[in-house]
CSV table of N, CA, C and O in Angstrom, one decimal:
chain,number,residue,atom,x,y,z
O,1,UNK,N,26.2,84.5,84.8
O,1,UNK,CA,25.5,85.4,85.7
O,1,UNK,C,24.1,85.6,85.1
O,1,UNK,O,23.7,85.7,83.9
O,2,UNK,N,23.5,85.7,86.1
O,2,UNK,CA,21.8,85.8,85.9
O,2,UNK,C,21.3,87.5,86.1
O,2,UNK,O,21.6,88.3,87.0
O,3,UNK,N,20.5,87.8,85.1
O,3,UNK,CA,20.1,89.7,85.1
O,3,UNK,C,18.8,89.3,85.1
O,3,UNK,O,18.5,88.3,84.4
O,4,UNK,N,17.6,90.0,86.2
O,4,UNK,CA,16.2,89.4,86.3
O,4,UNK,C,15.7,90.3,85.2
O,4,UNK,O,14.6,89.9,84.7
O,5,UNK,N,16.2,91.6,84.7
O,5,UNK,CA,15.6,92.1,83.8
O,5,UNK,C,16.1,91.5,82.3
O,5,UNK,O,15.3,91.3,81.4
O,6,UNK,N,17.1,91.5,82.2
O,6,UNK,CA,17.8,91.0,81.1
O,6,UNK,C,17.5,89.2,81.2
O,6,UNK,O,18.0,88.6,82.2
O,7,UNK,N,16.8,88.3,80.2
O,7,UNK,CA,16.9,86.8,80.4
O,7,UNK,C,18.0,86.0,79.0
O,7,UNK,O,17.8,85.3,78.0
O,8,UNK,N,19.4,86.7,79.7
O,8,UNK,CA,20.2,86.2,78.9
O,8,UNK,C,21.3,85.6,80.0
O,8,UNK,O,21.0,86.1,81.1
O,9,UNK,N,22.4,84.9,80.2
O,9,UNK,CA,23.2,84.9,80.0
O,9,UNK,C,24.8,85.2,80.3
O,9,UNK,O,25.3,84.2,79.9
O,10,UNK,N,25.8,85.8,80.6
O,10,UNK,CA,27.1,86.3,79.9
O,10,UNK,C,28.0,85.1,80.6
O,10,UNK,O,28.1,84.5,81.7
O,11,UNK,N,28.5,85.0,79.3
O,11,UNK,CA,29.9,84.2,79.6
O,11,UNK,C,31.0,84.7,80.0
O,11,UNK,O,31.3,85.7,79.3
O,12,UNK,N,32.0,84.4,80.9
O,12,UNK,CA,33.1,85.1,81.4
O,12,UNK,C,34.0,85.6,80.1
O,12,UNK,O,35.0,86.3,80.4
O,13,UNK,N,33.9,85.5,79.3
O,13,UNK,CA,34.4,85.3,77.8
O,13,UNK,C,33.9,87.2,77.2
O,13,UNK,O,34.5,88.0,76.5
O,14,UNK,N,33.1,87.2,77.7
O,14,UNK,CA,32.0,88.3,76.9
O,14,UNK,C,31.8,89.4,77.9
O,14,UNK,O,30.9,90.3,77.6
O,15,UNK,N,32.4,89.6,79.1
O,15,UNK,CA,32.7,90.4,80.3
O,15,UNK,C,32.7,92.0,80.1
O,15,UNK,O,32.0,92.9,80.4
O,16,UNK,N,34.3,91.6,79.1
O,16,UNK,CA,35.2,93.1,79.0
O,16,UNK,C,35.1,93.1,76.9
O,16,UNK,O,35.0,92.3,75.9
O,17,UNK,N,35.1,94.4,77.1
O,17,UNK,CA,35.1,94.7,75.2
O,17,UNK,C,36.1,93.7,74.6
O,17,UNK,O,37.1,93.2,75.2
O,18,UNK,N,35.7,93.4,73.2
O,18,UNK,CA,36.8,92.9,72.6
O,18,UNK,C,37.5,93.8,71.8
O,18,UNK,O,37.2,94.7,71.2
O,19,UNK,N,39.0,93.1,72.1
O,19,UNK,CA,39.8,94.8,70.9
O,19,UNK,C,40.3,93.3,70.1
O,19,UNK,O,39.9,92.1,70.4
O,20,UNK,N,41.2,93.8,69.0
O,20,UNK,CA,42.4,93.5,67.7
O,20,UNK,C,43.2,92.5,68.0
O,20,UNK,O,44.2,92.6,68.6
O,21,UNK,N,42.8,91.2,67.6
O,21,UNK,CA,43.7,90.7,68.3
O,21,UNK,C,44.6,90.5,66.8
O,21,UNK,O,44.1,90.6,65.6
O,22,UNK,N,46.5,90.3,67.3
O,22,UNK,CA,47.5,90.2,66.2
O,22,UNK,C,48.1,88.9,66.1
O,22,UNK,O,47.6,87.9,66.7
O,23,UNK,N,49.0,89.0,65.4
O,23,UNK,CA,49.3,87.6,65.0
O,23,UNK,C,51.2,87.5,65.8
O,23,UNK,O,52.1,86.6,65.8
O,24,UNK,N,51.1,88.9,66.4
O,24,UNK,CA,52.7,89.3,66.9
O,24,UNK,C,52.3,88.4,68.8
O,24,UNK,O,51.3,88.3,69.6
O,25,UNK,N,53.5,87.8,68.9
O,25,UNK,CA,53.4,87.2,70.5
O,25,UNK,C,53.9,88.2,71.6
O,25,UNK,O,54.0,87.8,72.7
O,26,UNK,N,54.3,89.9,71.1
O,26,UNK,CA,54.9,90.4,72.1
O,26,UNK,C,53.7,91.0,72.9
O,26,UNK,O,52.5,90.9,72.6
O,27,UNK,N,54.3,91.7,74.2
O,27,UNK,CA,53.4,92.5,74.9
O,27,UNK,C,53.5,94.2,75.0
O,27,UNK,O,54.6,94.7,74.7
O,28,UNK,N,52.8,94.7,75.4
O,28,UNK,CA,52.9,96.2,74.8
O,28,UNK,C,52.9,96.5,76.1
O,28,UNK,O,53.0,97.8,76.1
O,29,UNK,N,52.9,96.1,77.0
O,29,UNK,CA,52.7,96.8,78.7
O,29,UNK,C,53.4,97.8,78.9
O,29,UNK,O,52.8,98.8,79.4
O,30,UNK,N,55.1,97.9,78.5
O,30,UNK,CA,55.5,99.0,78.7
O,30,UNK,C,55.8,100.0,77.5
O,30,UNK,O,56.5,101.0,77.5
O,31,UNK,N,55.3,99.8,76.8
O,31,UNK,CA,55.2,100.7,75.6
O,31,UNK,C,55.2,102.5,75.9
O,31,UNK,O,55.6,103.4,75.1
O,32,UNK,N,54.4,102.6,77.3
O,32,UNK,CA,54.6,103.8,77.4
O,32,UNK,C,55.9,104.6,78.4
O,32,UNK,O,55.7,105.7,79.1
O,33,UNK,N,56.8,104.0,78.3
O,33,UNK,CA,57.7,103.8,79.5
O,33,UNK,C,58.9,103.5,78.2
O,33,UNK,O,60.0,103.2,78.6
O,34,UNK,N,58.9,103.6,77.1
O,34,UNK,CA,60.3,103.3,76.3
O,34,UNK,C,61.5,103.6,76.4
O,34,UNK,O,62.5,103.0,76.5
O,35,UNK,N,60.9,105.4,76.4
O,35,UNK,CA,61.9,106.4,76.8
O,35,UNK,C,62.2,107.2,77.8
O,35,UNK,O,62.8,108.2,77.8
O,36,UNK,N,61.4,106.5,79.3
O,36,UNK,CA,61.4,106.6,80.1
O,36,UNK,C,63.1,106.6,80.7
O,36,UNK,O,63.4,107.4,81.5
O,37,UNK,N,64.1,105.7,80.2
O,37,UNK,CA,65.0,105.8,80.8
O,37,UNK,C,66.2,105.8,79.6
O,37,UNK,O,67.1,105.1,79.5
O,38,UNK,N,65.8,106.8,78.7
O,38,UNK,CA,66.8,107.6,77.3
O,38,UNK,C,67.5,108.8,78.2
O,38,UNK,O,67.0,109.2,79.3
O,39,UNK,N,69.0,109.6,77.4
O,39,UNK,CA,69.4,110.5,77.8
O,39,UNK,C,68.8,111.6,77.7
O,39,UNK,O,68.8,112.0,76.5
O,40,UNK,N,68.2,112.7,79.0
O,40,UNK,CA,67.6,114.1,78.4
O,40,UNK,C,68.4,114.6,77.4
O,40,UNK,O,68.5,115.3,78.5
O,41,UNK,N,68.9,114.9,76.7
O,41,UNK,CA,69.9,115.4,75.8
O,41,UNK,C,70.1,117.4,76.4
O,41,UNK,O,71.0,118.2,76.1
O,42,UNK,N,68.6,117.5,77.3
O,42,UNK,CA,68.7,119.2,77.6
O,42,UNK,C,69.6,119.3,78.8
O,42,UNK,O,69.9,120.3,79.2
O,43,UNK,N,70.0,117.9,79.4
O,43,UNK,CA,70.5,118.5,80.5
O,43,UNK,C,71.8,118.7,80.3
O,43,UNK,O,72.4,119.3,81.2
O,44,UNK,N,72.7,118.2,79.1
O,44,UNK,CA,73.8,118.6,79.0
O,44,UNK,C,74.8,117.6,79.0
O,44,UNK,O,74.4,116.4,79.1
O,45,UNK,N,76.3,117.9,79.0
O,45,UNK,CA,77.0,116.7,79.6
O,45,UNK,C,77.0,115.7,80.3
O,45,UNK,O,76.8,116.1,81.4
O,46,UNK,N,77.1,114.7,80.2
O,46,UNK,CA,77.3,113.7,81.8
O,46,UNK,C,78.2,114.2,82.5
O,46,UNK,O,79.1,114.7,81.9
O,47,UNK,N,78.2,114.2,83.9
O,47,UNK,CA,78.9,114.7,84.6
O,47,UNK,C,79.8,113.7,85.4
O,47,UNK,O,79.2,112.6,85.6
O,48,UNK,N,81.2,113.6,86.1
O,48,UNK,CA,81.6,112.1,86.9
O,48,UNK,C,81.0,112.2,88.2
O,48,UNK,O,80.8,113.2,89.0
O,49,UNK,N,80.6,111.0,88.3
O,49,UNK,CA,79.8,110.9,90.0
O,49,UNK,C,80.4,111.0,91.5
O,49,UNK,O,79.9,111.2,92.6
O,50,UNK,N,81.5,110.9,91.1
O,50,UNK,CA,82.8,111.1,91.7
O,50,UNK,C,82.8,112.2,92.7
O,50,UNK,O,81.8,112.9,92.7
O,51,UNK,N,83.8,112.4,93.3
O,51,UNK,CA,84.4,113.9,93.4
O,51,UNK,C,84.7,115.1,92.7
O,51,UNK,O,85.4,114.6,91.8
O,52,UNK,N,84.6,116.2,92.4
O,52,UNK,CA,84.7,116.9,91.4
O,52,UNK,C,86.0,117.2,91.0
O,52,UNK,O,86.5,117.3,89.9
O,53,UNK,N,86.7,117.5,92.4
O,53,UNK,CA,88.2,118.1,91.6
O,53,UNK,C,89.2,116.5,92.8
O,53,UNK,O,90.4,116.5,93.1
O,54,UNK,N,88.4,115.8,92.9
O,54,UNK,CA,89.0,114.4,93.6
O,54,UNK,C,89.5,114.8,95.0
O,54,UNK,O,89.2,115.9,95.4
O,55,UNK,N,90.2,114.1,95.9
O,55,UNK,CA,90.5,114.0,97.1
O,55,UNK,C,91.8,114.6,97.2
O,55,UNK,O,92.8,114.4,96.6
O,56,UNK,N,91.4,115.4,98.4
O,56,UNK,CA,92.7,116.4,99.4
O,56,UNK,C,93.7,115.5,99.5
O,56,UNK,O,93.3,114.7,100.3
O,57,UNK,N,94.9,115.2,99.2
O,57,UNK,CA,96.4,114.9,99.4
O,57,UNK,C,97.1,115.5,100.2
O,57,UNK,O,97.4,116.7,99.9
O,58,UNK,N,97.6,114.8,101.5
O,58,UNK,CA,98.4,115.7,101.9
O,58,UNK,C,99.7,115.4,102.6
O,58,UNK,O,99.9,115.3,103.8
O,59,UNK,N,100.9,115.5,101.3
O,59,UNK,CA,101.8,114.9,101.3
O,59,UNK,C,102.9,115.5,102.2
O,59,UNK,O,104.1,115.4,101.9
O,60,UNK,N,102.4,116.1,103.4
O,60,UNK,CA,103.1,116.5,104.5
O,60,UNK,C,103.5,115.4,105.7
O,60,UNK,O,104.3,115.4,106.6
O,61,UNK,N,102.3,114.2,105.4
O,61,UNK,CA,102.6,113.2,106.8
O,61,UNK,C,103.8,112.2,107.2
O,61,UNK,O,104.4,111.7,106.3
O,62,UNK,N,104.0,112.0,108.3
O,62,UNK,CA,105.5,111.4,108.8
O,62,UNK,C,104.7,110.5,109.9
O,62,UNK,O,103.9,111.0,110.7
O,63,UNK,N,105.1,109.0,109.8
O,63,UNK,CA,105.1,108.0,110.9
O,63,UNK,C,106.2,108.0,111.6
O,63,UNK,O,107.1,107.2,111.2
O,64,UNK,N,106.4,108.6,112.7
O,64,UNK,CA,108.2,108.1,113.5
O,64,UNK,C,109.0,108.3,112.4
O,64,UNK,O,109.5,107.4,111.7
O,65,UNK,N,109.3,109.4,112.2
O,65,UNK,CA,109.9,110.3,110.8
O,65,UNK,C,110.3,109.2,109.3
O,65,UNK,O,111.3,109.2,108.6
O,66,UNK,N,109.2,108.4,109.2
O,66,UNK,CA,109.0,107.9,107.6
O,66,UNK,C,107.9,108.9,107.1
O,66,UNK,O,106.9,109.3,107.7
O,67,UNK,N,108.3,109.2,105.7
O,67,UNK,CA,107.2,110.3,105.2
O,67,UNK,C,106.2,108.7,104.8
O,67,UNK,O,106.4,107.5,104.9
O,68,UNK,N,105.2,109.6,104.4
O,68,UNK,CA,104.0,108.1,104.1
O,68,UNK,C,103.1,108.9,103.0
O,68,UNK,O,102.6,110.0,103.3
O,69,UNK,N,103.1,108.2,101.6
O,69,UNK,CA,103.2,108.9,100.1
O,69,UNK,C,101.4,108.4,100.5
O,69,UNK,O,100.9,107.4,101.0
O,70,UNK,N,100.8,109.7,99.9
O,70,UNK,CA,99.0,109.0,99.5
O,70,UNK,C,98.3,109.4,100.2
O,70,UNK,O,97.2,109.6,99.8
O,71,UNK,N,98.5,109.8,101.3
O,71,UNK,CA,97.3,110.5,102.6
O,71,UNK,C,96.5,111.6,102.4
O,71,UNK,O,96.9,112.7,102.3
O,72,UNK,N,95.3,111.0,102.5
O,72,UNK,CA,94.2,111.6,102.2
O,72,UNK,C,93.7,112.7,103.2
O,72,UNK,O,93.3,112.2,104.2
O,73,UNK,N,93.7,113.5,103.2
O,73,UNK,CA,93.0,114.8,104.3
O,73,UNK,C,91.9,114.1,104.7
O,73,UNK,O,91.1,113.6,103.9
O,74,UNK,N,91.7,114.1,106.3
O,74,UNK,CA,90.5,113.4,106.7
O,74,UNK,C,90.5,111.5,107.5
O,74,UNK,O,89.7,110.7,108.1
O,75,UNK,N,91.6,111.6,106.9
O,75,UNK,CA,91.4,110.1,106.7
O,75,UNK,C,92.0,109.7,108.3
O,75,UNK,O,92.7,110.4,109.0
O,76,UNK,N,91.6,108.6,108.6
O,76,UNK,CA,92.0,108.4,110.1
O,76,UNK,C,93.2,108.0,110.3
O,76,UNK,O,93.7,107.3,109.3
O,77,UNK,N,94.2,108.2,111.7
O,77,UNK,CA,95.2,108.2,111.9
O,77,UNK,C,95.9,106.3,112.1
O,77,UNK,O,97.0,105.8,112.1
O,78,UNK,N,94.7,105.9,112.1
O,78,UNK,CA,95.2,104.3,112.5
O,78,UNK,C,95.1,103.9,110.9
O,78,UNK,O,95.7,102.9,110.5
O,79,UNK,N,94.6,104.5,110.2
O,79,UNK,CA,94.5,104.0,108.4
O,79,UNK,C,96.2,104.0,108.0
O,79,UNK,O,96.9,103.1,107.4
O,80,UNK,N,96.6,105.4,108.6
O,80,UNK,CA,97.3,106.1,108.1
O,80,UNK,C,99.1,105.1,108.6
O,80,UNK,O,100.0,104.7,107.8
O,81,UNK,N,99.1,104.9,110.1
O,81,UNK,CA,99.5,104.3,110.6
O,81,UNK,C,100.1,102.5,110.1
O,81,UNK,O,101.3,102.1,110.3
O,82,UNK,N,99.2,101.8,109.6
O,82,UNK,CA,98.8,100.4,109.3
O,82,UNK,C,99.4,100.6,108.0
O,82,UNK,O,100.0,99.7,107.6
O,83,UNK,N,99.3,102.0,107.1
O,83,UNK,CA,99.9,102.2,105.8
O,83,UNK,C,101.1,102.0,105.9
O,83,UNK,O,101.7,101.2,105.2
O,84,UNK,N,101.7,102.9,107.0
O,84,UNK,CA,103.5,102.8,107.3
O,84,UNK,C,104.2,101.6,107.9
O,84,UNK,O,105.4,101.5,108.1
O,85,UNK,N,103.2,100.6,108.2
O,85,UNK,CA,103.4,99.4,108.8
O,85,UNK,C,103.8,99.7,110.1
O,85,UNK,O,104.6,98.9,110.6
O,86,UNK,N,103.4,100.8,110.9
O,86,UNK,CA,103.6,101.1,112.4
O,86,UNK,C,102.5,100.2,113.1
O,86,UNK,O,101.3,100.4,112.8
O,87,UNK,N,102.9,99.3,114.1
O,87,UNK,CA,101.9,98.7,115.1
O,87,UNK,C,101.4,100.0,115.8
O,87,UNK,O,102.2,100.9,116.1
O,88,UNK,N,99.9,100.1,116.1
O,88,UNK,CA,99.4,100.6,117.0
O,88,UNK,C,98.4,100.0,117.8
O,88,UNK,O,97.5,99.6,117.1
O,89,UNK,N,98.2,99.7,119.2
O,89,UNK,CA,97.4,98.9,119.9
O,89,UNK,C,96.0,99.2,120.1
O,89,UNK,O,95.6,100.2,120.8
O,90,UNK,N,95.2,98.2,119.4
O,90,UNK,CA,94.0,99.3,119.8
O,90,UNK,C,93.1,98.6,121.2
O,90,UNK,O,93.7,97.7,121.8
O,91,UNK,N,91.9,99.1,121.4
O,91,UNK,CA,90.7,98.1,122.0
O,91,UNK,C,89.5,98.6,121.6
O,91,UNK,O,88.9,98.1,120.7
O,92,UNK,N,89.2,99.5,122.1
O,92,UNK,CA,87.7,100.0,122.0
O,92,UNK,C,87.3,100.0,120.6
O,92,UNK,O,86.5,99.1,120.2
O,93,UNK,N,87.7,100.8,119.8
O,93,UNK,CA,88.1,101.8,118.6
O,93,UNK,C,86.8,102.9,118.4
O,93,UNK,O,86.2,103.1,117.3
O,94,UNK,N,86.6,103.5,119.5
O,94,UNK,CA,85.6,104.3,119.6
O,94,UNK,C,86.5,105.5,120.3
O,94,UNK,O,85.9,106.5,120.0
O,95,UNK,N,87.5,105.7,121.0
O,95,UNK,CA,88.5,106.6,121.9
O,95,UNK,C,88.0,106.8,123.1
O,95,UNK,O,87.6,108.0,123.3
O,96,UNK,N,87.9,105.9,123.9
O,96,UNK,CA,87.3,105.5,125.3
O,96,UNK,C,88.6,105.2,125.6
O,96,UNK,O,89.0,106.2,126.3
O,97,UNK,N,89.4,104.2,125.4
O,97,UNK,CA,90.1,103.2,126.6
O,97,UNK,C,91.5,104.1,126.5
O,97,UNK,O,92.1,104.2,127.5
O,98,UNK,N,91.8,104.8,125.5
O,98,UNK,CA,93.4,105.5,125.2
O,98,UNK,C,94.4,104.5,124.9
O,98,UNK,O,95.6,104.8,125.0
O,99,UNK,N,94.1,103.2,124.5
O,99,UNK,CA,95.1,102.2,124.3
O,99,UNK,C,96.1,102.5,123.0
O,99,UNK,O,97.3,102.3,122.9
O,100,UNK,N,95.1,102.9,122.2
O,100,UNK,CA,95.9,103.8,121.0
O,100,UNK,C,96.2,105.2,120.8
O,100,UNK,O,96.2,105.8,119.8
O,101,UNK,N,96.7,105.8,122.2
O,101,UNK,CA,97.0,106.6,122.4
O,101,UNK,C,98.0,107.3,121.4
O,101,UNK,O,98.9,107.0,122.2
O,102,UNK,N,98.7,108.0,120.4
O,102,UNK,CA,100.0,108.5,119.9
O,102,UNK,C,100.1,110.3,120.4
O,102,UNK,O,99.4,110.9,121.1
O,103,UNK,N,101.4,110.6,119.4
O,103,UNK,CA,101.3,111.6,119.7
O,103,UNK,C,101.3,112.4,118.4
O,103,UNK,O,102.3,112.0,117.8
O,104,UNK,N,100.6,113.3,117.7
O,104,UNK,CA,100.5,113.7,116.7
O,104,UNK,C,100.7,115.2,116.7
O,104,UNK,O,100.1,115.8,117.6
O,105,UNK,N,101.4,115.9,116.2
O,105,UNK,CA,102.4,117.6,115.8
O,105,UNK,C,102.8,117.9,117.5
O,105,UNK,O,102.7,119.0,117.9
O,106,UNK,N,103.1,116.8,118.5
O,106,UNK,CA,103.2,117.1,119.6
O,106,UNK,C,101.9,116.5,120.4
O,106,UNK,O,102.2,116.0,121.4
O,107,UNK,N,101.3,116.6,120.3
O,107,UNK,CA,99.8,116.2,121.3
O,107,UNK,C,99.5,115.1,121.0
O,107,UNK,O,99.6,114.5,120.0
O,108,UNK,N,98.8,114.6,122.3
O,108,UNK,CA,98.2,113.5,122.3
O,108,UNK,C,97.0,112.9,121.8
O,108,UNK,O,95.9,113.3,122.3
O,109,UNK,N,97.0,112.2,121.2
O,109,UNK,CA,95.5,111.7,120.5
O,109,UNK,C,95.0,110.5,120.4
O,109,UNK,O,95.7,109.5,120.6
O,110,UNK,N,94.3,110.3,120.2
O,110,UNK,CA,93.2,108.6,120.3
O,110,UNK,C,93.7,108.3,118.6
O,110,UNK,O,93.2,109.2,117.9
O,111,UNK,N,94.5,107.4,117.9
O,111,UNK,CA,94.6,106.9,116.9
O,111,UNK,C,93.1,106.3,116.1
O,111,UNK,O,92.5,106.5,115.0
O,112,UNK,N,92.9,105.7,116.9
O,112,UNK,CA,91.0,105.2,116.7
O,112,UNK,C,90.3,106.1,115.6
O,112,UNK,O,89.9,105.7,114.5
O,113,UNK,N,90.1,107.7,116.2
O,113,UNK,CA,89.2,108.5,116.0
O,113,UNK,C,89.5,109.9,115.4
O,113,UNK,O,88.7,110.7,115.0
O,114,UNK,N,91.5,110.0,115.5
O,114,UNK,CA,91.9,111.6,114.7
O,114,UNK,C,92.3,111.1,113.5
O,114,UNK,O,92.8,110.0,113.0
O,115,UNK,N,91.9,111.9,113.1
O,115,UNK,CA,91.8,111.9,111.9
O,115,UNK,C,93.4,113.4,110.9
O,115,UNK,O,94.0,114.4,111.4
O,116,UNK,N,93.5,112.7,109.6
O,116,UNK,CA,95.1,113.4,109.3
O,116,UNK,C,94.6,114.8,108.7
O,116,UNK,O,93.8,114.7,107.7
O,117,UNK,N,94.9,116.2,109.4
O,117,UNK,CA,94.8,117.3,109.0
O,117,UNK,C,95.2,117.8,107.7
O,117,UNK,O,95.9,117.1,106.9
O,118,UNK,N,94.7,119.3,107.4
O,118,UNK,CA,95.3,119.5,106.1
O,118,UNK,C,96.5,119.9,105.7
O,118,UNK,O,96.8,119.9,104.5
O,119,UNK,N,97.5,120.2,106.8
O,119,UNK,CA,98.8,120.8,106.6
O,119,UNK,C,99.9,119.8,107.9
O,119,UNK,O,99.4,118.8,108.5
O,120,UNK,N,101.0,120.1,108.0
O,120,UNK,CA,101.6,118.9,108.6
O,120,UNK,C,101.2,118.1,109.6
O,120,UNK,O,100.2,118.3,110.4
O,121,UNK,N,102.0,117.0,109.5
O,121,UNK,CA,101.2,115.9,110.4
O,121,UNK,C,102.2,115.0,110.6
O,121,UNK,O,102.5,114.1,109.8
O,122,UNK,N,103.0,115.5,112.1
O,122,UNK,CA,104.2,114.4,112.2
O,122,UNK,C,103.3,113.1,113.9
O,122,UNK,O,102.8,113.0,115.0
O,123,UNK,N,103.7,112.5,112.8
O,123,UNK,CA,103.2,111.2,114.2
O,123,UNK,C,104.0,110.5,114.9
O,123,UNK,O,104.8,109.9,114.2
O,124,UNK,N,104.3,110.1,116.1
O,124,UNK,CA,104.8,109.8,116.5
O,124,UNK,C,104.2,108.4,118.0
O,124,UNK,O,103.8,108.8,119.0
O,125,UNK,N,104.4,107.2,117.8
O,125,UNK,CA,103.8,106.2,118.2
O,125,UNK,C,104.6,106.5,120.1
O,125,UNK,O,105.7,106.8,120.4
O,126,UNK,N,103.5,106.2,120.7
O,126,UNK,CA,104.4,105.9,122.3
O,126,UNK,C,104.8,104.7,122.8
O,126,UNK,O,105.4,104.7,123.9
């Protein structure tokens, strides 16, 4: 590069300041980022990421009077079903068509989309 007031010169070499150079091959880039991902120690215990006191059981449910051990509160009735090895027919699985029609504590329901309450839950396939 040419300076009309200055009649020198610069080499791309001679641009930027020179610092220290070492005789170490590592790079320092993240050097300020070390402990960037250490444990705060103020925030206390680790906690589990989990559930805190874990998942609702609710060992009240019956397929066509087999009790069925594990059922989770919530959990849908065709899950629940497929556990006890009961066929239920579906199509949609959205609860449009009623092909998975059952009948659950008496009433009718879309297997697709009800889901197993917190206290009894007798099922019964049509």
């Amino acid at each position: 590069w040419h300076n009309n007031t200055d009649t020198f010169l610069r080499s791309p070499h001679n641009l930027y300041p020179t610092t220290l150079h070492s005789d170490s091959t590592t790079l320092n880039i993240f050097g300020g980022l070390k402990d960037a991902f250490a444990n705060d120690d103020s925030l206390g215990k680790a906690k589990n990421a989990g559930l805190t006191s874990g998942p609702r059981y609710n060992d009240k449910v019956t397929v066509n009077g087999k009790s069925v051990p594990n059922v989770v509160v919530d959990q849908k009735i065709s899950q629940v079903c497929n556990a006890a090895r009961v066929k239920v027919p579906y199509n949609c699985q959205n609860g449009e068509c009623g092909t998975c029609t059952i009948k659950m504590n008496g009433k009718k329901v879309r297997a697709c989309v009800s889901k197993v309450p917190a206290g009894k839950c007798d099922i019964q396939t049509l």
